[in-house]
XYZ file of C-alpha atoms in Angstrom:
714
model
C 0.000 0.000 0.000
C 2.850 2.361 0.814
C 4.279 1.948 -2.681
C 0.879 2.679 -4.247
C 0.443 5.860 -2.208
C 3.990 6.906 -3.041
C 3.308 6.333 -6.736
C 0.218 8.544 -6.580
C 2.260 11.302 -4.961
C 4.847 11.005 -7.729
C 2.097 11.248 -10.328
C 0.905 14.529 -8.824
C 4.302 16.145 -8.353
C 5.565 14.910 -11.728
C 3.344 17.576 -13.245
C 5.378 20.798 -12.883
C 2.330 23.017 -13.219
C 0.720 21.717 -10.016
C 3.260 23.442 -7.802
C 3.137 26.572 -9.962
C -0.645 26.753 -9.693
C -0.682 26.134 -5.933
C 2.057 28.725 -5.401
C 0.213 31.251 -7.561
C -3.080 30.717 -5.741
C -1.290 30.922 -2.390
C 0.203 34.277 -3.372
C -3.176 35.454 -4.625
C -4.854 34.417 -1.367
C -2.267 36.320 0.655
C -2.833 39.445 -1.435
C -6.597 39.109 -0.990
C -6.268 38.845 2.801
C -4.056 41.927 2.957
C -6.399 43.798 0.608
C -9.497 42.861 2.630
C -7.940 43.958 5.912
C -7.009 47.381 4.516
C -9.999 48.004 2.243
C -12.179 50.879 3.431
C -15.912 50.254 3.554
C -18.920 52.514 3.110
C -18.081 54.465 6.284
C -14.470 54.963 5.101
C -12.719 52.782 7.672
C -11.085 49.383 7.322
C -10.743 46.322 9.517
C -7.164 47.367 10.215
C -8.409 50.748 11.483
C -10.812 49.004 13.870
C -8.087 46.647 15.074
C -5.740 49.554 15.858
C -8.447 51.273 17.919
C -9.200 48.058 19.816
C -5.474 47.754 20.516
C -5.424 51.229 22.087
C -8.172 50.419 24.627
C -7.289 46.770 25.288
C -6.856 46.034 28.993
C -9.011 48.937 30.200
C -12.297 48.564 32.057
C -15.481 49.061 30.043
C -16.181 52.494 31.584
C -12.647 53.645 30.859
C -12.848 52.324 27.299
C -16.028 54.289 26.614
C -14.570 57.412 28.239
C -11.406 57.221 26.134
C -13.363 56.652 22.950
C -15.819 59.473 23.655
C -12.918 61.866 24.235
C -11.351 60.714 20.979
C -14.697 61.106 19.212
C -15.078 64.674 20.512
C -11.595 65.654 19.335
C -12.194 64.140 15.890
C -15.564 65.898 15.622
C -13.892 69.219 16.441
C -11.264 68.610 13.752
C -13.947 67.844 11.168
C -15.101 71.484 11.259
C -11.619 72.780 10.504
C -10.326 73.521 7.025
C -9.302 70.184 5.512
C -9.028 69.044 1.956
C -11.386 66.301 0.880
C -8.904 63.464 1.524
C -8.130 64.539 5.094
C -11.797 65.097 5.799
C -12.746 61.585 4.643
C -9.948 60.051 6.723
C -11.133 61.878 9.850
C -14.739 60.970 9.087
C -13.807 57.293 8.731
C -11.944 57.377 12.035
C -14.964 59.011 13.696
C -17.325 56.310 12.361
C -14.929 53.567 13.526
C -14.923 55.030 17.049
C -18.730 55.136 17.068
C -18.877 51.509 15.955
C -16.566 50.368 18.773
C -18.528 52.369 21.370
C -21.713 50.630 20.247
C -19.953 47.248 20.417
C -18.745 47.906 23.977
C -22.235 48.934 25.055
C -23.665 45.735 23.560
C -21.102 43.646 25.445
C -22.021 45.367 28.717
C -25.696 44.632 28.004
C -25.105 40.928 27.278
C -27.047 39.743 30.398
C -29.947 41.934 29.280
C -29.784 40.311 25.835
C -30.077 36.811 27.336
C -33.009 37.900 29.481
C -34.662 39.610 26.537
C -34.559 36.390 24.490
C -36.418 34.553 27.258
C -38.973 37.337 27.684
C -39.550 37.524 23.936
C -40.207 33.771 23.811
C -42.707 34.017 26.689
C -44.401 36.976 25.034
C -44.742 35.169 21.715
C -46.047 32.025 23.382
C -48.835 34.033 25.010
C -49.828 35.590 21.704
C -53.176 34.586 20.254
C -51.525 34.243 16.845
C -49.526 31.261 18.164
C -52.264 29.517 20.111
C -51.364 26.070 18.770
C -48.900 24.695 21.306
C -47.857 21.844 19.031
C -46.821 24.070 16.132
C -43.225 24.371 14.963
C -43.093 28.095 15.741
C -43.895 27.578 19.435
C -41.500 24.645 19.754
C -38.772 26.584 17.972
C -39.102 29.573 20.319
C -39.018 27.303 23.361
C -35.916 25.518 22.049
C -34.063 28.780 21.305
C -35.038 30.163 24.713
C -33.660 27.043 26.423
C -30.396 27.351 24.473
C -29.761 30.907 25.635
C -30.940 30.173 29.182
C -28.088 27.676 29.530
C -25.527 30.365 28.700
C -24.012 32.175 31.694
C -24.195 35.960 31.849
C -20.412 36.116 31.591
C -18.388 39.289 31.345
C -17.416 40.035 27.763
C -14.199 41.688 26.639
C -14.850 43.485 23.330
C -12.124 42.995 20.755
C -11.536 42.989 17.014
C -12.957 40.077 15.038
C -11.040 40.919 11.835
C -8.370 38.242 12.235
C -10.819 35.501 13.211
C -13.191 36.372 10.365
C -10.341 36.024 7.847
C -10.008 32.411 8.975
C -13.675 31.504 9.343
C -15.571 33.744 6.895
C -13.182 33.702 3.952
C -15.319 32.647 0.977
C -12.453 33.236 -1.442
C -10.303 30.765 0.497
C -13.042 28.127 0.223
C -13.241 28.720 -3.523
C -9.466 28.465 -3.999
C -9.203 25.271 -1.950
C -12.127 23.765 -3.849
C -10.337 24.590 -7.100
C -7.115 22.934 -5.893
C -8.922 19.860 -4.564
C -10.719 19.492 -7.902
C -7.417 19.660 -9.777
C -5.811 17.032 -7.524
C -8.795 14.668 -7.615
C -9.152 14.841 -11.384
C -5.428 14.338 -11.919
C -5.700 11.120 -9.900
C -8.735 9.785 -11.773
C -9.672 11.472 -15.046
C -6.082 11.768 -16.281
C -5.726 7.979 -16.355
C -8.806 7.719 -18.537
C -7.578 10.446 -20.872
C -4.155 8.804 -21.213
C -5.598 5.328 -21.761
C -4.264 3.701 -18.556
C -7.673 3.114 -17.040
C -8.614 -0.149 -18.841
C -5.116 -1.545 -18.280
C -5.081 -0.763 -14.556
C -8.403 -2.497 -14.007
C -6.956 -5.775 -15.316
C -4.138 -5.844 -12.739
C -4.472 -7.425 -9.254
C -3.744 -4.168 -7.429
C -5.306 -1.939 -10.047
C -8.758 -1.874 -8.532
C -9.605 -1.533 -4.845
C -6.046 -1.327 -3.535
C -5.089 1.268 -6.122
C -8.155 3.339 -5.394
C -7.551 3.117 -1.654
C -4.057 4.439 -2.325
C -5.561 7.314 -4.309
C -7.868 8.120 -1.389
C -5.023 8.135 1.125
C -2.875 10.299 -1.152
C -5.709 12.765 -1.769
C -6.584 12.984 1.950
C -2.961 13.728 2.782
C -2.764 16.390 0.085
C -6.071 17.936 1.198
C -4.996 18.238 4.838
C -1.560 19.532 3.839
C -2.973 22.116 1.415
C -5.549 23.240 3.954
C -2.862 23.652 6.633
C -0.621 25.574 4.211
C -3.288 28.085 3.182
C -4.697 28.656 6.663
C -1.173 29.036 8.070
C -0.510 31.699 5.429
C -3.630 33.594 6.499
C -2.583 33.345 10.164
C 0.894 34.668 9.358
C -0.387 37.641 7.340
C -3.032 38.581 9.917
C -0.566 38.287 12.797
C 1.976 40.497 11.037
C -0.663 43.025 9.902
C -3.134 43.586 12.749
C -2.725 40.682 15.171
C -5.370 38.418 16.681
C -7.558 38.971 19.685
C -6.980 37.011 22.900
C -7.838 33.323 22.540
C -9.144 33.116 26.143
C -12.012 35.617 25.958
C -15.583 34.361 25.341
C -16.399 34.102 21.671
C -19.432 36.348 22.276
C -16.949 39.203 22.830
C -16.495 39.434 19.052
C -19.172 41.439 17.283
C -20.076 38.843 14.655
C -20.440 36.075 17.294
C -22.371 38.138 19.853
C -25.380 35.770 19.539
C -23.325 32.549 19.494
C -25.392 29.828 21.244
C -22.380 27.945 22.662
C -20.348 28.608 25.784
C -16.784 28.611 24.503
C -13.708 30.771 24.209
C -12.280 32.049 20.940
C -9.598 29.341 21.001
C -12.171 26.591 21.571
C -14.284 28.006 18.760
C -11.342 27.888 16.339
C -10.596 24.293 17.361
C -14.217 23.215 16.713
C -14.275 25.151 13.449
C -11.119 23.544 12.061
C -12.191 20.035 13.107
C -15.525 20.443 11.319
C -13.888 22.128 8.323
C -11.291 19.354 7.999
C -13.928 16.631 7.884
C -15.929 18.731 5.432
C -12.946 19.153 3.089
C -12.247 15.411 3.246
C -15.879 14.764 2.373
C -15.651 17.178 -0.550
C -12.474 15.456 -1.739
C -14.259 12.084 -1.737
C -17.119 13.680 -3.666
C -14.632 14.964 -6.241
C -13.063 11.503 -6.463
C -16.512 10.057 -7.087
C -17.095 12.624 -9.833
C -13.711 11.827 -11.377
C -14.513 8.121 -11.266
C -17.849 8.617 -13.013
C -16.651 11.189 -15.580
C -14.643 10.345 -18.665
C -13.230 13.812 -19.459
C -12.196 16.914 -17.572
C -15.058 18.864 -19.106
C -17.691 16.367 -18.003
C -16.162 16.286 -14.513
C -16.244 20.095 -14.277
C -19.820 20.145 -15.572
C -20.945 17.588 -12.992
C -19.196 19.503 -10.218
C -20.675 22.803 -11.386
C -24.131 21.254 -11.613
C -23.869 19.925 -8.054
C -22.748 23.308 -6.710
C -25.436 25.223 -8.610
C -28.091 22.735 -7.499
C -26.931 23.046 -3.894
C -26.994 26.825 -4.100
C -30.484 26.763 -5.612
C -31.781 24.483 -2.856
C -30.159 26.626 -0.175
C -31.720 29.831 -1.523
C -35.062 28.506 -2.753
C -36.110 26.309 0.179
C -37.302 28.255 3.212
C -35.556 27.046 6.408
C -38.782 26.967 8.442
C -40.838 25.145 5.820
C -41.531 21.419 5.821
C -38.599 20.936 3.401
C -36.322 23.311 5.307
C -33.960 20.556 6.390
C -32.766 20.140 2.791
C -31.587 23.752 2.623
C -29.148 22.994 5.454
C -28.028 19.708 3.897
C -26.892 21.367 0.665
C -23.171 21.405 -0.036
C -22.947 25.204 -0.234
C -24.604 25.530 3.191
C -22.083 23.096 4.662
C -19.181 25.059 3.179
C -20.569 28.114 4.995
C -19.353 26.598 8.269
C -19.233 29.747 10.395
C -23.018 30.254 10.289
C -23.402 27.391 12.780
C -21.693 29.531 15.424
C -23.151 32.968 14.673
C -26.644 32.482 16.111
C -29.046 29.771 17.255
C -30.898 28.366 14.266
C -33.354 25.475 14.157
C -34.997 23.887 11.156
C -38.365 22.269 10.691
C -38.173 18.468 10.831
C -41.770 17.202 10.714
C -42.878 19.957 13.074
C -39.982 19.580 15.512
C -37.036 22.003 15.719
C -33.639 20.483 14.958
C -30.478 22.546 15.329
C -28.586 23.408 12.172
C -25.368 22.125 13.780
C -26.869 18.641 14.223
C -28.060 18.594 10.623
C -24.633 19.737 9.431
C -22.788 16.994 11.347
C -25.180 14.285 10.137
C -24.997 15.593 6.552
C -21.191 15.573 6.504
C -21.126 12.025 7.895
C -23.742 10.902 5.353
C -21.926 12.478 2.394
C -18.642 11.038 3.635
C -19.949 7.458 3.744
C -21.937 7.656 0.491
C -19.116 9.236 -1.542
C -16.525 6.875 -0.071
C -18.409 3.685 -0.903
C -19.786 4.893 -4.236
C -16.392 5.869 -5.624
C -14.684 2.847 -4.046
C -17.166 0.347 -5.485
C -17.398 2.190 -8.808
C -13.655 1.939 -9.338
C -13.492 -1.591 -7.972
C -16.086 -2.852 -10.439
C -14.877 -0.674 -13.279
C -14.800 -1.855 -16.820
C -13.899 -0.092 -19.982
C -16.701 2.233 -20.980
C -18.072 1.312 -24.354
C -21.189 2.542 -26.025
C -23.505 -0.395 -26.796
C -23.995 -0.954 -30.455
C -27.753 -0.581 -30.086
C -27.393 2.889 -28.525
C -25.116 4.396 -31.135
C -26.654 7.233 -33.036
C -26.632 6.393 -36.698
C -26.890 9.043 -39.359
C -27.670 8.166 -42.913
C -25.009 9.454 -45.201
C -26.172 11.925 -47.752
C -24.468 12.279 -51.057
C -23.162 15.815 -50.925
C -20.556 17.130 -53.282
C -17.696 18.331 -51.073
C -14.354 19.475 -52.226
C -11.514 18.620 -49.904
C -11.261 22.061 -48.326
C -14.937 22.245 -47.432
C -14.834 18.662 -46.222
C -11.982 19.405 -43.818
C -13.808 22.463 -42.477
C -17.009 20.445 -42.144
C -15.304 17.681 -40.169
C -13.501 20.154 -37.892
C -16.802 21.890 -37.118
C -18.432 18.516 -36.553
C -15.581 17.498 -34.261
C -15.932 20.744 -32.321
C -19.686 20.616 -31.824
C -20.222 16.860 -31.436
C -16.976 15.296 -30.219
C -16.072 18.238 -27.968
C -19.736 18.698 -26.937
C -19.712 22.386 -27.846
C -23.429 22.234 -28.583
C -24.116 21.503 -24.894
C -22.132 24.557 -23.835
C -23.946 26.620 -26.466
C -27.283 25.723 -24.877
C -25.962 26.579 -21.393
C -24.412 29.815 -22.708
C -27.634 30.960 -24.368
C -29.777 30.034 -21.353
C -27.491 31.842 -18.892
C -27.381 35.024 -20.975
C -31.143 34.951 -21.548
C -31.684 34.885 -17.785
C -29.143 37.655 -17.119
C -30.520 39.938 -19.839
C -34.215 39.848 -19.100
C -35.667 43.297 -19.933
C -36.256 45.137 -16.651
C -37.049 48.785 -16.006
C -37.142 50.576 -12.665
C -38.095 54.235 -12.998
C -37.140 56.574 -10.161
C -38.075 60.214 -9.679
C -34.847 61.389 -11.288
C -35.540 59.218 -14.359
C -39.093 60.569 -14.498
C -37.996 64.218 -14.459
C -35.177 63.573 -16.931
C -37.666 61.983 -19.317
C -39.982 64.982 -18.873
C -37.239 67.478 -19.741
C -36.017 65.317 -22.635
C -39.446 65.415 -24.243
C -39.229 69.219 -24.286
C -35.700 69.303 -25.705
C -35.488 66.328 -28.095
C -34.366 67.287 -31.581
C -32.073 69.938 -33.001
C -30.907 72.794 -30.813
C -32.840 76.055 -31.035
C -33.243 79.448 -29.390
C -36.621 78.442 -27.927
C -35.135 75.396 -26.181
C -32.301 77.476 -24.743
C -34.820 80.014 -23.468
C -36.850 77.198 -21.905
C -33.760 76.012 -19.998
C -33.015 79.527 -18.741
C -36.570 80.024 -17.471
C -36.672 76.587 -15.841
C -33.340 77.208 -14.116
C -34.607 80.518 -12.783
C -37.805 78.844 -11.564
C -35.830 76.176 -9.688
C -33.425 78.676 -8.118
C -36.214 81.019 -6.946
C -38.547 78.279 -5.700
C -37.504 78.762 -2.074
C -38.200 82.506 -2.249
C -41.714 81.915 -3.578
C -42.374 79.309 -0.879
C -41.314 81.801 1.809
C -43.598 84.412 0.259
C -46.565 82.048 0.488
C -45.756 81.382 4.133
C -45.781 85.123 4.784
C -49.163 85.457 3.068
C -50.481 82.610 5.201
C -49.220 84.261 8.381
C -50.971 87.493 7.374
C -54.186 85.603 6.680
C -54.219 86.373 2.961
C -54.468 82.662 1.977
C -55.996 79.650 3.719
C -54.305 76.456 4.879
C -55.656 74.582 1.890
C -54.355 77.223 -0.526
C -50.977 77.168 1.193
C -50.702 73.393 0.754
C -51.651 73.744 -2.908
C -48.982 76.395 -3.582
C -46.329 74.494 -1.628
C -46.984 71.353 -3.636
C -46.885 73.356 -6.852
C -43.634 75.167 -6.072
C -41.755 72.345 -4.355
C -38.565 71.316 -6.156
C -37.340 67.876 -5.143
C -33.696 66.879 -5.056
C -34.313 64.387 -7.861
C -35.782 67.126 -10.061
C -32.760 69.362 -9.430
C -30.377 66.532 -10.339
C -32.363 65.721 -13.480
C -32.343 69.350 -14.610
C -28.609 69.667 -13.934
C -28.003 66.577 -16.063
C -30.145 67.943 -18.905
C -28.518 71.374 -18.719
C -25.020 69.885 -18.798
C -25.936 67.703 -21.781
C -27.345 70.704 -23.663
C -24.208 72.778 -22.994
C -21.986 69.988 -24.350
C -24.108 69.804 -27.493
C -23.815 73.583 -27.939
C -20.022 73.300 -27.864
C -20.191 70.522 -30.463
C -22.381 72.663 -32.710
C -19.962 75.596 -32.438
C -17.266 73.284 -33.842
C -19.300 72.940 -37.046
C -21.006 69.604 -36.349
C -24.777 69.221 -36.288
C -25.899 68.419 -32.748
C -29.150 66.736 -31.765
C -30.537 66.359 -28.250
C -31.467 62.731 -27.469
C -32.844 60.979 -24.430
C -29.754 59.210 -23.070
C -31.287 56.986 -20.399
C -30.804 53.869 -22.512
C -27.321 54.903 -23.630
C -26.359 55.551 -20.018
C -27.272 51.951 -19.227
C -24.984 50.880 -22.071
C -22.037 53.260 -21.602
C -22.344 53.960 -17.851
C -20.413 52.331 -15.038
C -23.029 49.654 -14.401
C -23.241 48.951 -18.109
C -19.469 48.533 -18.356
C -19.520 46.124 -15.424
C -22.269 44.073 -17.070
C -20.341 43.994 -20.343
C -17.219 42.842 -18.510
C -19.256 40.164 -16.753
C -20.658 38.990 -20.092
C -17.168 38.950 -21.617
C -15.971 36.709 -18.767
C -18.912 34.386 -19.415
C -17.971 34.344 -23.108
C -14.359 33.492 -22.231
C -15.489 30.679 -19.928
C -17.694 29.350 -22.742
C -14.780 29.399 -25.200
C -12.454 27.733 -22.681
C -14.803 24.804 -22.190
C -15.392 24.448 -25.933
C -11.799 24.770 -27.192
C -9.535 23.555 -24.374
C -9.191 20.055 -25.859
C -9.316 20.971 -29.544
C -5.585 20.528 -30.273
C -4.396 18.513 -27.276
C -6.797 15.654 -28.049
C -4.981 14.888 -31.308
C -1.589 15.393 -29.692
C -2.322 12.828 -26.961
C -3.765 10.261 -29.363
C -0.951 10.693 -31.894
C -3.326 11.718 -34.690
C -1.346 14.936 -35.196
C 1.714 12.968 -36.341
C -0.349 10.847 -38.705
C -2.142 13.881 -40.152
C 1.193 15.590 -40.673
C 2.157 12.958 -43.244
C -0.275 14.294 -45.866
C -0.507 17.801 -47.340
C -4.185 18.126 -46.498
C -3.646 16.707 -43.026
C -1.167 19.472 -42.299
C -3.932 21.978 -43.007
C -6.209 20.668 -40.260
C -4.777 23.213 -37.825
C -5.743 25.990 -40.217
C -9.324 24.726 -40.415
C -9.440 24.264 -36.644
C -8.640 27.958 -36.288
C -11.377 28.820 -38.797
C -13.979 26.701 -36.982
C -12.940 28.231 -33.635
C -13.210 31.682 -35.213
C -16.708 30.892 -36.473
C -17.726 29.774 -32.976
C -16.190 32.755 -31.163
C -17.423 35.309 -33.702
C -20.974 33.969 -33.646
C -21.006 33.913 -29.843
C -19.651 37.485 -29.675
C -22.253 38.795 -32.139
C -25.048 37.012 -30.272
C -23.880 38.441 -26.956
C -23.533 41.969 -28.351
C -26.977 41.937 -29.966
C -28.510 40.524 -26.791
C -27.032 43.393 -24.762
C -28.423 45.996 -27.159
C -31.850 44.384 -27.458
C -32.322 43.954 -23.697
C -31.484 47.632 -23.053
C -33.556 48.870 -26.002
C -36.563 46.833 -24.842
C -36.418 48.535 -21.434
C -35.136 52.075 -21.985
C -34.952 52.615 -25.766
C -31.653 53.467 -27.402
C -32.731 56.675 -29.116
C -31.221 57.147 -32.565
C -29.557 53.736 -32.704
C -30.479 53.220 -36.379
C -29.597 56.725 -37.540
C -27.032 57.391 -40.253
C -27.337 61.162 -39.800
C -26.934 61.730 -36.049
C -23.300 61.554 -34.960
C -22.111 59.475 -32.027
C -20.791 62.676 -30.382
C -24.432 63.553 -29.598
C -24.374 60.686 -27.089
C -22.519 62.638 -24.411
C -22.209 59.660 -22.046
C -20.026 57.888 -24.619
C -16.399 58.033 -23.465
C -14.878 55.828 -26.160
C -13.210 58.787 -27.899
C -14.658 57.898 -31.332
C -16.160 60.927 -33.116
C -17.578 62.047 -36.464
C -19.336 58.807 -37.399
C -23.073 57.997 -37.303
C -24.508 56.125 -34.341
C -25.318 53.037 -36.420
C -21.779 52.930 -37.825
C -20.397 53.261 -34.299
C -22.484 50.294 -33.146
C -21.203 48.238 -36.085
C -17.607 49.167 -35.203
C -18.242 48.162 -31.600
C -19.580 44.822 -32.821
C -16.418 44.315 -34.868
C -14.288 45.059 -31.799
C -16.240 42.457 -29.822
C -15.594 39.887 -32.555
C -11.859 40.673 -32.512
C -11.763 40.352 -28.712
C -13.477 36.964 -28.882
C -11.114 35.854 -31.660
C -8.079 36.828 -29.564
C -9.463 34.881 -26.594
C -10.077 31.802 -28.736
C -6.580 32.145 -30.218
C -5.016 32.177 -26.741
C -7.008 29.096 -25.741
C -5.998 27.269 -28.922
C -2.365 28.209 -28.308
C -2.477 26.704 -24.815
C -4.231 23.638 -26.224
C -1.401 23.283 -28.767
C 1.340 23.680 -26.141
C -0.007 21.527 -23.311
C -0.776 17.864 -23.626
C -3.085 17.898 -20.601
C -6.422 19.677 -21.176
C -6.585 20.562 -17.480
C -3.496 22.741 -17.885
C -5.171 24.545 -20.778
C -8.245 25.213 -18.636
C -6.210 26.509 -15.693
C -3.857 28.759 -17.671
C -6.709 30.113 -19.799
C -8.688 30.821 -16.638
C -5.767 32.652 -15.022
C -5.089 34.760 -18.123
C -8.605 35.425 -19.456
C -10.940 35.321 -16.449
C -9.027 36.061 -13.260
C -8.039 39.663 -14.231
C -11.675 40.395 -15.064
C -12.785 39.079 -11.679
C -10.232 41.379 -10.031
C -11.633 44.252 -12.064
C -15.206 43.513 -10.992
C -14.090 43.314 -7.365
C -12.422 46.720 -7.640
C -8.885 45.422 -7.101
C -7.613 46.513 -10.527
């Protein structure tokens, strides 16, 4: 057995890209931790800022902590009214908000006994309510169970401290994603790679090639999983300790703000121990699930599709099933809910199990044990009874050959397209691609007050510029600026008794200028001024309603286009990752190279990939335009007379061409971008023999930078 396990380790480390990928993801995870700790939130302070303030008051009594923080808050508030530039002001404001947050946290910790008593009183109050008269209902039982949980907790003294370091270990969703990616790579290298390289049927004929070999794979994968987990979590611990430090491990876990309602009596150190024990068993269970997927799948693509389907199904069940419904137990048994381990310790949560409350922790433990046993035996028995997968003759799909006159060039292109869509299953990914984009681009329109007023002003100004429209803007601006004076005049008339209360309300409603109306007018006025400058340069300018164009060219529109481009890249990666490497592994490339027409197959592969990428890019681009036009209307989109410079929200820098021509140029750019992406994927497929390496390198180069961009890192 030792030799088998050792051989599996050699198989993993013989691939030089495994260490490169793990090292790259480890570096990326470290950067993400450092970025998260120092990223400023909505109130302009970061977790590192909070940790430094907690460090200043650590060791003081609660009264002294509040006194120190209130003095600091008063001094910061006084500084805010001094002459600062915008940067200094925002820094002081963020520090002030951080101090207020810590003061509130300290007050909550001092009121912890009151919180425990309030839970009990709330349960008694709800039980006496006439709305919950049925004593045998789940709601009543659930309240009684939660009340009993918190009654068992002692009213211990809490020591407020920063939870930033602990949350980086326990609430790090990016770390879960990275580890899942690494575990998938390791599991599929141990299983799917042997099928791709043709070793699978040979191994099954050998005495140790079945159960003993698979047991060796399990032991090797478990060792790698635990080692990888320890490596990544140790990296997080090191970065946090060097950056902001951890809180004391001996204080009650309720002292941390995110675990204030934790239903268990434990210290921070005990909580981390329980968390890592549960997380370790969960990762081992996930690794066995990935082994089972690798055993059942025949290619990397099918394995990734099965894994993605399981994760999406789990996420759908977790979000769609209500936790207190009769099927609520299944929402907690989903794989994505289990990966969210920290939610078991945040607050007391029970689920409905045939009318009786069952704690989410109990369901999680049972689910992990159940998945562990099922995945272990399924994959073990599946490999042990494996036989070479062959399609039965009766199930083969037969197509009657039609006599079509092909010349050799068209025949090569036809077979390459057929190979791409049928052999590489590109048609399946096309269906998924179209369905996903159709869901994301459903026409939706939410009209706010600002949109309403902008539309009102646009109706008055649409068309060519004129003296009357300019005069209308001047009068409307004067009306908005003098609205407050007229309102004050009506108040004076009311005080003198010249108008009644009803008349006053009528005039106030008539003269009131909302903030949204002011913003809408400012936007319209600015747009009109830009168009006047364009007209002075000798170009005809036309005022258009730009609400639809703002959805296309604005910040949110650019983010949606980037998201769609990442989806397009993922689609191309799954379709083209094996296009060249398949023939390299099987040796067909050498055979084809012996004939002049065989040497042209690469050329026709590029053409077929270009057809696929170009068609997908055009479809995506048209879908974006149609979905926006169906909701907001892209005014002037089909015009050959109105210049693109009339769309003032356009920041592309292209000028002096009609709007329709600009849209066609943009479509051509999208096609070129898709062609470049497909070319990069084909290049990786040509270089690497293993399709998994093509997927990983294409993902790192084509998708990961876009994800960073969406997250605001780049």
